[in-house]
Each structure stands twice: as C-alpha cells, then as structure tokens.
Coordinates of C-alpha atoms and ligand atoms in Angstrom, one line a residue:
X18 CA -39.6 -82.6 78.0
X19 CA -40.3 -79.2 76.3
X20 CA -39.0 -78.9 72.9
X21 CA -37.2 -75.3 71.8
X22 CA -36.2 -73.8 68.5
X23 CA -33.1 -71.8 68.6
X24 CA -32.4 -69.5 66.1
X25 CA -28.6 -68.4 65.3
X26 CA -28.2 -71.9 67.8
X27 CA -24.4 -72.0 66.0
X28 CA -23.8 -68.5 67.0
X29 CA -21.9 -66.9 70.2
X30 CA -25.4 -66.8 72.9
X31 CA -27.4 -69.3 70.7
X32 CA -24.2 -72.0 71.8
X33 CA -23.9 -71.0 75.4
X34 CA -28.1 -70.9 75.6
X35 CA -28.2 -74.4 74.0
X36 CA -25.8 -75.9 76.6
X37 CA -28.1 -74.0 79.6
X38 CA -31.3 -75.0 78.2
X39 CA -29.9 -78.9 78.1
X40 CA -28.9 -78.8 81.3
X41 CA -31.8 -77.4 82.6
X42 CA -33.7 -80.5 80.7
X43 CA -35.3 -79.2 77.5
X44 CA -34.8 -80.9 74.1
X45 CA -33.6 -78.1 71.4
X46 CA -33.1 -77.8 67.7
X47 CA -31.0 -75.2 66.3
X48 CA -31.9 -73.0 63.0
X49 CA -28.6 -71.1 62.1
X50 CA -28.0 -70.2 58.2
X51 CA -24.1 -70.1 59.8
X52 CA -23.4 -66.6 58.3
X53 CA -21.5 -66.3 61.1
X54 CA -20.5 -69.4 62.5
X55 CA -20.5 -73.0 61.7
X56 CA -21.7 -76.1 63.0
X57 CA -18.2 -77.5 64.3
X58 CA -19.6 -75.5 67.3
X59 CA -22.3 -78.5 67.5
X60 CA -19.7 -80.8 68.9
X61 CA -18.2 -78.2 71.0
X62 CA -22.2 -78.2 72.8
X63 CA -21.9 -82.4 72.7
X64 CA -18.8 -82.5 74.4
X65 CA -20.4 -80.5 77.2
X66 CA -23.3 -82.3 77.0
X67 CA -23.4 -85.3 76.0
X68 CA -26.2 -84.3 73.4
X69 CA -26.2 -83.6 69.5
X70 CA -28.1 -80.7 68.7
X71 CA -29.7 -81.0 65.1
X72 CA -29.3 -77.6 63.2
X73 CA -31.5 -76.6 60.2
X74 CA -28.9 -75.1 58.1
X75 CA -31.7 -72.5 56.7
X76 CA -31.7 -68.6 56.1
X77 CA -34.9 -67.4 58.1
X78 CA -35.5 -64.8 56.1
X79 CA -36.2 -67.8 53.5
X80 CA -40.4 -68.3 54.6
X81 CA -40.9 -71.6 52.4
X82 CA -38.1 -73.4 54.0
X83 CA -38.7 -71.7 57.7
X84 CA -42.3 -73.3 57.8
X85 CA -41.0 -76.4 57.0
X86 CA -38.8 -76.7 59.6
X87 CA -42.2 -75.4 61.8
X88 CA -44.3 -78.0 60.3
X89 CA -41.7 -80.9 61.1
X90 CA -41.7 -79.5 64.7
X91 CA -45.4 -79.0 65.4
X92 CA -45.0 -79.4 69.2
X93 CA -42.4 -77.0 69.9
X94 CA -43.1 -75.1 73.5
X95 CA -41.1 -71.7 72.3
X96 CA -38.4 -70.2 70.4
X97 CA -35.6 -68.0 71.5
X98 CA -34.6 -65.9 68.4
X99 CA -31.3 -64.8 68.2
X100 CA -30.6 -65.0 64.5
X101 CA -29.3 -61.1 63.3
X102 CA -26.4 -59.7 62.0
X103 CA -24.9 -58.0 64.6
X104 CA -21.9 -55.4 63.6
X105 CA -22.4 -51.9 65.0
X106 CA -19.9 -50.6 62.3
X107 CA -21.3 -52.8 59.7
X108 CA -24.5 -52.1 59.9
X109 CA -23.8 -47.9 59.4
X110 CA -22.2 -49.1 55.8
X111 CA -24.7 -51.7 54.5
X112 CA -28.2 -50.6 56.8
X113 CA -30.7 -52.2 53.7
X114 CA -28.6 -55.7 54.4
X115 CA -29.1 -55.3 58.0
X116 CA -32.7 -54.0 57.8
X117 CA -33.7 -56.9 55.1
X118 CA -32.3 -60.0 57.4
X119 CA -32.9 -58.7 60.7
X120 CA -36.6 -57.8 59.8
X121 CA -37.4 -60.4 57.8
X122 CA -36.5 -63.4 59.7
X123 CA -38.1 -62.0 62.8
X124 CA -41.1 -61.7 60.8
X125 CA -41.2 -65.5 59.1
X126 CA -40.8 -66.5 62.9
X127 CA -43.2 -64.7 64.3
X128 CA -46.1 -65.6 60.9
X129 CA -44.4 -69.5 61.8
X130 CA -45.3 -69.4 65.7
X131 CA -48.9 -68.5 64.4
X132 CA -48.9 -70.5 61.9
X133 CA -48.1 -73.9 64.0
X134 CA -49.1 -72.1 67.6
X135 CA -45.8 -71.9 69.4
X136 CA -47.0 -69.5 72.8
X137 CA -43.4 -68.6 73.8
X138 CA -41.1 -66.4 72.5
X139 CA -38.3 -64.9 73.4
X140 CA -36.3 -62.3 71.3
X141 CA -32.5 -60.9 71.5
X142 CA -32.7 -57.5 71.7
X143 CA -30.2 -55.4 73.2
X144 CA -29.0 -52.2 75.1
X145 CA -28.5 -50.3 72.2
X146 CA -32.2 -49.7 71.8
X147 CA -31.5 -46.5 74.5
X148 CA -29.0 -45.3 72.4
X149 CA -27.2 -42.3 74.7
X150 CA -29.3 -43.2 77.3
X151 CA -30.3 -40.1 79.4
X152 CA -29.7 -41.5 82.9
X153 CA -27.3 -44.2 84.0
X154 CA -27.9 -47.4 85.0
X155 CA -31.1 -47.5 82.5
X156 CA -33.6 -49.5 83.7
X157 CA -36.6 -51.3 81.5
X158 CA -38.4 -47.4 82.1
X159 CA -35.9 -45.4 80.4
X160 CA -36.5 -43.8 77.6
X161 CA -35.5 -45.2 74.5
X162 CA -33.2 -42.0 72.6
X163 CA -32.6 -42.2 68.7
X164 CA -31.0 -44.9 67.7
X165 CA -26.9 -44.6 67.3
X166 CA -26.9 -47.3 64.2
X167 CA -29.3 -48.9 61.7
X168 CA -28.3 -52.5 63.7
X169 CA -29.4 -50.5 66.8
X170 CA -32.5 -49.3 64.7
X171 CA -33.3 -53.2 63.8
X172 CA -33.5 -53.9 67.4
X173 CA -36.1 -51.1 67.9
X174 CA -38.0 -52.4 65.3
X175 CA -37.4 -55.6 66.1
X176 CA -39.3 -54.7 69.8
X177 CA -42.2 -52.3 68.2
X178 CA -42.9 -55.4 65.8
X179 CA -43.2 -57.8 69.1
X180 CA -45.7 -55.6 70.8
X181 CA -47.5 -54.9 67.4
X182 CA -47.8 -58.8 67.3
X183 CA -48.6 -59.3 70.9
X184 CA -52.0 -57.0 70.1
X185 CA -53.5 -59.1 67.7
X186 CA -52.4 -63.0 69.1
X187 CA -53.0 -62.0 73.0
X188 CA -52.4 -65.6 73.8
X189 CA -49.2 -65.3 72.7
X190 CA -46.0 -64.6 75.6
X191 CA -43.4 -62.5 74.5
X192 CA -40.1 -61.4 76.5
X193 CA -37.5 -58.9 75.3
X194 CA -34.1 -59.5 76.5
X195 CA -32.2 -56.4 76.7
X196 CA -28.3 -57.7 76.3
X197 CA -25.6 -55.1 77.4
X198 CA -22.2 -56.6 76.4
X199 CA -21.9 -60.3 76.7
X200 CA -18.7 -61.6 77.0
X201 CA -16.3 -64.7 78.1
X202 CA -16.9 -68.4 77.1
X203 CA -17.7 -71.8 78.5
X204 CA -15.8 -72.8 81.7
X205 CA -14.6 -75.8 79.5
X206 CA -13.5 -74.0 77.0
X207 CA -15.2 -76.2 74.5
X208 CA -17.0 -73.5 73.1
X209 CA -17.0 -69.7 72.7
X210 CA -16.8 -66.4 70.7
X211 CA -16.1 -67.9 67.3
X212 CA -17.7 -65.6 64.1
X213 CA -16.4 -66.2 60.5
X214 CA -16.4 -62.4 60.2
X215 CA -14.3 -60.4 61.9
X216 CA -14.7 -60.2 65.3
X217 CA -15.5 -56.1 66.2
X218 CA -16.5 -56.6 70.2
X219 CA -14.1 -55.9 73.0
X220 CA -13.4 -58.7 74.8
X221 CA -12.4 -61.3 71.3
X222 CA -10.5 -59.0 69.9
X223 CA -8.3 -58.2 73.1
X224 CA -7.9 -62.0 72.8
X225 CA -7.1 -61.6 69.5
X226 CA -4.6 -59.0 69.9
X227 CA -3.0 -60.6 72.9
X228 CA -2.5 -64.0 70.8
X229 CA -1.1 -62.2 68.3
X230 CA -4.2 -62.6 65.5
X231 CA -3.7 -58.8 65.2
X232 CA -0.9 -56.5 65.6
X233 CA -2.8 -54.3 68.4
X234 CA -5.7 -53.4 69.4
X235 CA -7.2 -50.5 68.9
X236 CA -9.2 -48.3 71.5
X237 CA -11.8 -45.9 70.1
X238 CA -11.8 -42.6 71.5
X239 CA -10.1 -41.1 74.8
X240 CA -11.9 -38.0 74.9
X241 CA -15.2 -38.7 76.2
X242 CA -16.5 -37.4 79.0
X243 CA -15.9 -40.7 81.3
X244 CA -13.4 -41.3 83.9
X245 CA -10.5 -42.0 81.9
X246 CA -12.1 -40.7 78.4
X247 CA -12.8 -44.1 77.1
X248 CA -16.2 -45.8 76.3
X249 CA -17.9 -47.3 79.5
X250 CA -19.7 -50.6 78.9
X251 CA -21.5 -53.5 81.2
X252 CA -19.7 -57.1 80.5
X253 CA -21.6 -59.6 81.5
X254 CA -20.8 -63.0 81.2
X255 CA -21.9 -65.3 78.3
X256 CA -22.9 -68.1 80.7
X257 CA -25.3 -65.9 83.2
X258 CA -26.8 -64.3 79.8
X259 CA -28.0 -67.5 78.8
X260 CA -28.9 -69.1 82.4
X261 CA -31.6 -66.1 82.0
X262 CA -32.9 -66.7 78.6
X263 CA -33.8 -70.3 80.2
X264 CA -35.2 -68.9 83.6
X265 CA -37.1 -66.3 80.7
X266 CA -38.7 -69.6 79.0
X267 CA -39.3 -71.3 82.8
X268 CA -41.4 -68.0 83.3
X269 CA -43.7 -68.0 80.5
X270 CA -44.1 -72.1 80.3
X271 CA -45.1 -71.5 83.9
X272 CA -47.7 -69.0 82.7
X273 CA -46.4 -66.5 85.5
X274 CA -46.1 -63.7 82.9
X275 CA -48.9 -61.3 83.4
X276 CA -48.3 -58.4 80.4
X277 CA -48.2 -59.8 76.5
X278 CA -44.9 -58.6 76.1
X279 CA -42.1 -58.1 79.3
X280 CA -39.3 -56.4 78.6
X281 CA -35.9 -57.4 80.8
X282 CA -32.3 -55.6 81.4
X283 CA -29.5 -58.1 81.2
X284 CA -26.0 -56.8 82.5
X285 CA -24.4 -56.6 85.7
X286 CA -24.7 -53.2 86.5
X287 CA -21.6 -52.4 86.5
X288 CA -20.1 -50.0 84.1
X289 CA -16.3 -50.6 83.4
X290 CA -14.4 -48.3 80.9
X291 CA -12.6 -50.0 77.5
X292 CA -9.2 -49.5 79.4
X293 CA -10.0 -50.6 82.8
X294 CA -11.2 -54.0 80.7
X295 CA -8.2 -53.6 79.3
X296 CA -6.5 -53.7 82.6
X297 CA -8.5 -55.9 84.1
X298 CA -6.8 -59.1 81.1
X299 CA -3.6 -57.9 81.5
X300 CA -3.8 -58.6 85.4
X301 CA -6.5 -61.9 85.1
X302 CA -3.7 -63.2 82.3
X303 CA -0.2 -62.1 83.0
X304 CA 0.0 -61.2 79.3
X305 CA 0.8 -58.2 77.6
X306 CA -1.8 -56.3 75.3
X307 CA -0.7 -54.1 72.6
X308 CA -3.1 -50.9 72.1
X309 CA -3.0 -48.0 71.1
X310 CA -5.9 -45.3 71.1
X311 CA -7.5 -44.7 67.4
X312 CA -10.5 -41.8 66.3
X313 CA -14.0 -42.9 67.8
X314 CA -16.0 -45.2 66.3
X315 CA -19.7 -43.7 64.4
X316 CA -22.0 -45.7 66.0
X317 CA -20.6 -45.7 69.4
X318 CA -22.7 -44.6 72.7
X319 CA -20.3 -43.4 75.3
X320 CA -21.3 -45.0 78.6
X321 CA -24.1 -47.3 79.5
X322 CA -24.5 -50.1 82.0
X323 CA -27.7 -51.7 83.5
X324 CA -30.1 -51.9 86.2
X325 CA -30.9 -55.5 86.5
X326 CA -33.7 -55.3 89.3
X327 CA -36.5 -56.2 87.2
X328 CA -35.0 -59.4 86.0
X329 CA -33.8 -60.7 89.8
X330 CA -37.5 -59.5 90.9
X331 CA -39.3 -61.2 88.0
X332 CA -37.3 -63.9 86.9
X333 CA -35.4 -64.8 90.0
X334 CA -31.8 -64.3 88.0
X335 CA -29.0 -62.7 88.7
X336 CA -25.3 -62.5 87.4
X337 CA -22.7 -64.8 89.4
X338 CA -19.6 -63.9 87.2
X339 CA -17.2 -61.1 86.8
X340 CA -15.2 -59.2 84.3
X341 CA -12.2 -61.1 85.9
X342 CA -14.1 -64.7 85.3
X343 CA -14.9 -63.2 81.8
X344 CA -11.1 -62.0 80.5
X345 CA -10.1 -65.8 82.4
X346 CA -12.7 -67.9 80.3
X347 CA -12.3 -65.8 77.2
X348 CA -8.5 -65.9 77.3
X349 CA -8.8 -70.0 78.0
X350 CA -11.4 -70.1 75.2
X351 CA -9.0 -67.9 72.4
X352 CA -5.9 -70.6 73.4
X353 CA -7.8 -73.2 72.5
X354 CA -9.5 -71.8 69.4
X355 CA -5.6 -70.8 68.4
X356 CA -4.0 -74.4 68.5
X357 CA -7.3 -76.0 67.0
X358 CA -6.5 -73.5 64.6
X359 CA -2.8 -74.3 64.3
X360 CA -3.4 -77.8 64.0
X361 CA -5.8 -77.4 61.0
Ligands
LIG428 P1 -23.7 -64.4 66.4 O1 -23.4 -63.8 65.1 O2 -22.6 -65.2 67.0 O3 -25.0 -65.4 66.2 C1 -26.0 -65.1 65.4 C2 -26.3 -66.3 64.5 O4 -27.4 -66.1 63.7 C3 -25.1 -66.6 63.6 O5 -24.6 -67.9 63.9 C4 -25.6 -66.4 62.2 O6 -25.0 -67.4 61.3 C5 -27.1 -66.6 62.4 N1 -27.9 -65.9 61.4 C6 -27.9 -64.6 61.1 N2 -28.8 -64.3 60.2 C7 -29.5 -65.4 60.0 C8 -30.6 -65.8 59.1 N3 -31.2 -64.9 58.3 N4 -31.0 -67.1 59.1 C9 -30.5 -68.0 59.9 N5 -29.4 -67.7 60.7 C10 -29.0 -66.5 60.7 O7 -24.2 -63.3 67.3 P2 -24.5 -63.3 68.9 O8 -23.4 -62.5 69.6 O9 -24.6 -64.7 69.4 O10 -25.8 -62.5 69.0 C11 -27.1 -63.2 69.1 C12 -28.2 -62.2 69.2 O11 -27.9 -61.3 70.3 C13 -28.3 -61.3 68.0 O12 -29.6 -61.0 67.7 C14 -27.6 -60.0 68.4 O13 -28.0 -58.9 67.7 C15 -28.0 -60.0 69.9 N6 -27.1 -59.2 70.7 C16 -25.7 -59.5 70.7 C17 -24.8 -58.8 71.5 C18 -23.4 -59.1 71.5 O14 -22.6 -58.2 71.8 N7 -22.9 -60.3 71.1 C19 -25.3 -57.7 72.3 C20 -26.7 -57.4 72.2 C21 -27.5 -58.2 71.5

C-alpha cells in the first residue's frame, strides 16, 4: 500500500482527495496547521471511510517540525501539496502574509522530499496563473498573462520554483494541477466546503446566502464584456478534482511520466456566468437567493474556463459531474453543516 502525505488534508480538496485516495487503496497522513479548517472534518473522511486519517497539526512553513514529520514517515511514495492561503481579495490586502506561507511551506516540502527521497509530487496550483487569459478555453500552452493578485502571483511562483527544483533532482516527478473553480461536496454530505474564515467563493456563499448565513449575496460586476455582464467561470466538481489528483499519483508511481514536471488543466470546460450559477441553485433547489449586483471585485479575471484534453489524453480522467450535481451536493452539504451548527 503506498503511503501519501497530504498537506492542507483538513481543508476543502485535501478532505475530498483523502476520501478518493482511500478508496483507491493508499494509506494517507494529513499535515494541515487548520488555519482554515479543523480536524472535526477527520471524522467526516471516517464516516465515509471507515478509516482515521492521522493529521500533523504543524504549520509548514515551520522546517524543524516539517522534517520531523518526514523523518517519522521515511517511506512515503509522494505528497500532494495543497496547504496555501487561498483568498483572491485577501491576498491584494496582506500579499507579504500570502507570499511568506505560500512560499515558504512549498519550499520546506520540497527541501523535505529531498531530504527523505519522496519521488512524487504533486502541487495545487490553479487557473489563475493565466490571469486574463488571451484565448478561451486555455489550454496547458497558453500563455501565462500578469498575474491579477499576489495569491495568483504565489501560484506562479509556486510553478517556476517546481521546475527550478525539477532541474537539479531530475529523478524527481512533479505534476502541476491547474484547478479552475472547484465546487460541491461529498455525495454523503459528510463533508464539504467548511473554512473558519469567511467563505469568498461562489458556490458556499450562495449556500450561505440561501440558508440565511448572510443577508444576500452579492454579485461583482455586471458590466463586463460576457453574455450577461457577469464574471464567467468553470465549476467543476470537488469529487472529479480529486479522483484526478489520485489518477495524477497512479501516473507518476507508474513511472509513465516522461517530462520532470507536467503541467494539467482541471475544469470542465465549460464556462458558466456568476448569474447563470445563480440560476442554475435556484432551479436544482427550489429555493430562493437573495442578490443583488455590487462594484467589481480587484483581483477578478472576467471569463476563463478550461481545455481539459491533456488530462483525459494523459491521465485518462475526465469530469462526470455537473453544475446541477454541484449546486445539489453543495446545497445538501450547507443543510447539514447548518443543523450541526444549530445543535452546537
Ligand atoms: P482550504 O483553505 O480549504 O485548504 C487549505 C488547507 O491548508 C487549510 O486547511 C489550511 O488550514 C491549511 N494550511 C494553510 N497554510 C498552511 C501551513 N502553512 N501549514 C499547514 N497547513 C496550512 O483550501 P482549498 O480550497 O482546499 O485549496 C487547496 C489548494 O488548492 C490551495 O493550494 C489553493 O490555493 C488551491 N486552489 C484552490 C481553489 C479553490 O477555489 N478552492 C482553486 C484553485 C486552487
């Protein structure tokens, strides 16, 4: 059984991964500092499994206590980092605090994986690295514009660090997973979309808003040159993201990666528009959604959604679920959460 380290394993993808990877038979351990989540979401993963994840309640950026989590794991057959801070908004208001852990903690991984030779690695990058991408769908070949936030700048970063890395450990296998806009929740609605900051995606706060968490919510921008003036984004589901971060670590265990570092598109390719997501709960749930449309957001591209080819060519994925199955799971997923909640 090949062992894993997730990093950010408590988070939002790290969950959903852990529950793929188990089911696909590998043993995991979780490293999540839970700056963002909390490890309630570790028996959310054993209900669905039937296995306890152990999580290494340790901030990455920390090296000491990072290589000691390495050296008590010295057989590990990869890591899949997805430990970051993640806010768009967030980000354009605190950039050293992004730069500092986003950097950092990629970089005590990577010095770690040397360290206690771990060959596989995976990192969560996303589609913001194109920022207003010059041709829609993007595909791995498009060029990457300037970046729209310092978060989107870590990811950049993040990537030119990989492939500095790859140069000087060659036996090393490296995939970047380009994320477009994950969304939904487990089909058991055991786990989900749960941050302790507040959420600023699409999909959890239209939950939110519908639930009543917030009065409305708010839709940045209907003046941009799109079909109905809002932004245009590709949802794909939380469940198919992480089914490919596991076909990602079949791949390179195989040893069918050829190049150092591969670089992979993860959406649907389909772009839908905030209001036609909108739309599209409001007809999945029967319920009503208060919004009304605020000033656009700094930070913001206006429209990008993904060409997916290389992934279904390479790593013999492709998505299976819908922005319907997505606002359905979600919705099921922000009940629960509520009377859990309630019940407190
Ligand atoms: P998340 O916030 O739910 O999960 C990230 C986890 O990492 C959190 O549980 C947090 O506590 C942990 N963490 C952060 N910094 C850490 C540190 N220094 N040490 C240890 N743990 C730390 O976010 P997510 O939505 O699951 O995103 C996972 C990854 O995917 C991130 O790298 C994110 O940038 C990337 N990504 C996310 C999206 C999205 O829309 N959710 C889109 C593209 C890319």
């Amino acid at each position: 059984m090949h062992k894993i380290l997730v990093t950010g394993g408590c988070g939002y993808i790290g969950s959903h991964t852990i529950v793929d990877l188990i089911d696909h038979g590998f043993e995991v351990i979780s490293a999540d500092n839970l700056s963002n989540s909390s490890e309630a979401v570790l028996d959310g993963i054993e209900a669905i499994t039937g296995r306890r994840v152990h999580n290494y309640a340790i901030d990455l950026c920390d090296l000491a206590a990072t290589e000691a989590m390495f050296k008590a794991h010295d057989d590990l057959a990869g890591v899949i980092h997805f430990a970051a801070l993640k806010h768009v908004g967030e980000s354009v208001e605190q950039p050293l605090r992004y730069f500092r852990n986003n950097l950092n903690s990629l970089i005590n991984v990577l010095d770690c994986m040397v360290r206690y030779d771990v060959p596989n690695f995976i990192f969560s990058s996303s589609c913001s690295v194109y920022g207003n991408a010059s041709e829609l769908p993007v595909t791995e070949k498009t060029p990457l514009e300037e970046a729209e936030s310092p978060y989107a700048r870590t990811k950049q970063m993040g990537e030119q660090m990989v492939h500095d890395f790859s140069h000087r450990h060659p036996g090393q296998n490296n995939i970047l997973l380009r994320y477009f806009n994950p969304a939904g929740a487990h089909e058991s609605a055991k786990i989900g979309e749960s941050p302790t900051t507040p959420a600023s995606n699409l999909v959890p706060v239209i939950t939110e808003a519908a639930i009543g968490k917030r009065k409305a919510l708010m839709v940045f921008g209907d003046d941009y040159n799109t079909r109905d003036g809002s932004c245009i984004r590709d949802y794909i589901h939380v469940m198919d993201l992480a089914n490919a971060h596991t076909k990602a670590l079949q791949h390179l265990i195989a040893g069918k990666q050829e190049a150092p570092v591969s670089v992979f598109n993860l959406g649907i390719g389909e772009g839908v528009t905030v209001l036609e997501a909108v739309n599209a709960f409001m007809k999945v749930t029967g319920e009503k959604l208060p919004y009304h449309i605020g000033p656009r957001r700094p930070g913001d591209v206006v429209a990008i959604y993904a060409n997916y080819k290389k992934a279904a060519d390479q790593l013999g994925w492709a998505p299976k679920r819908d922005v319907n199955d997505i606002m359905r799971t979600a919705w099921n997923w922000e009940k629960v959460r509520s009377q859990a909640k309630e019940e407190v």
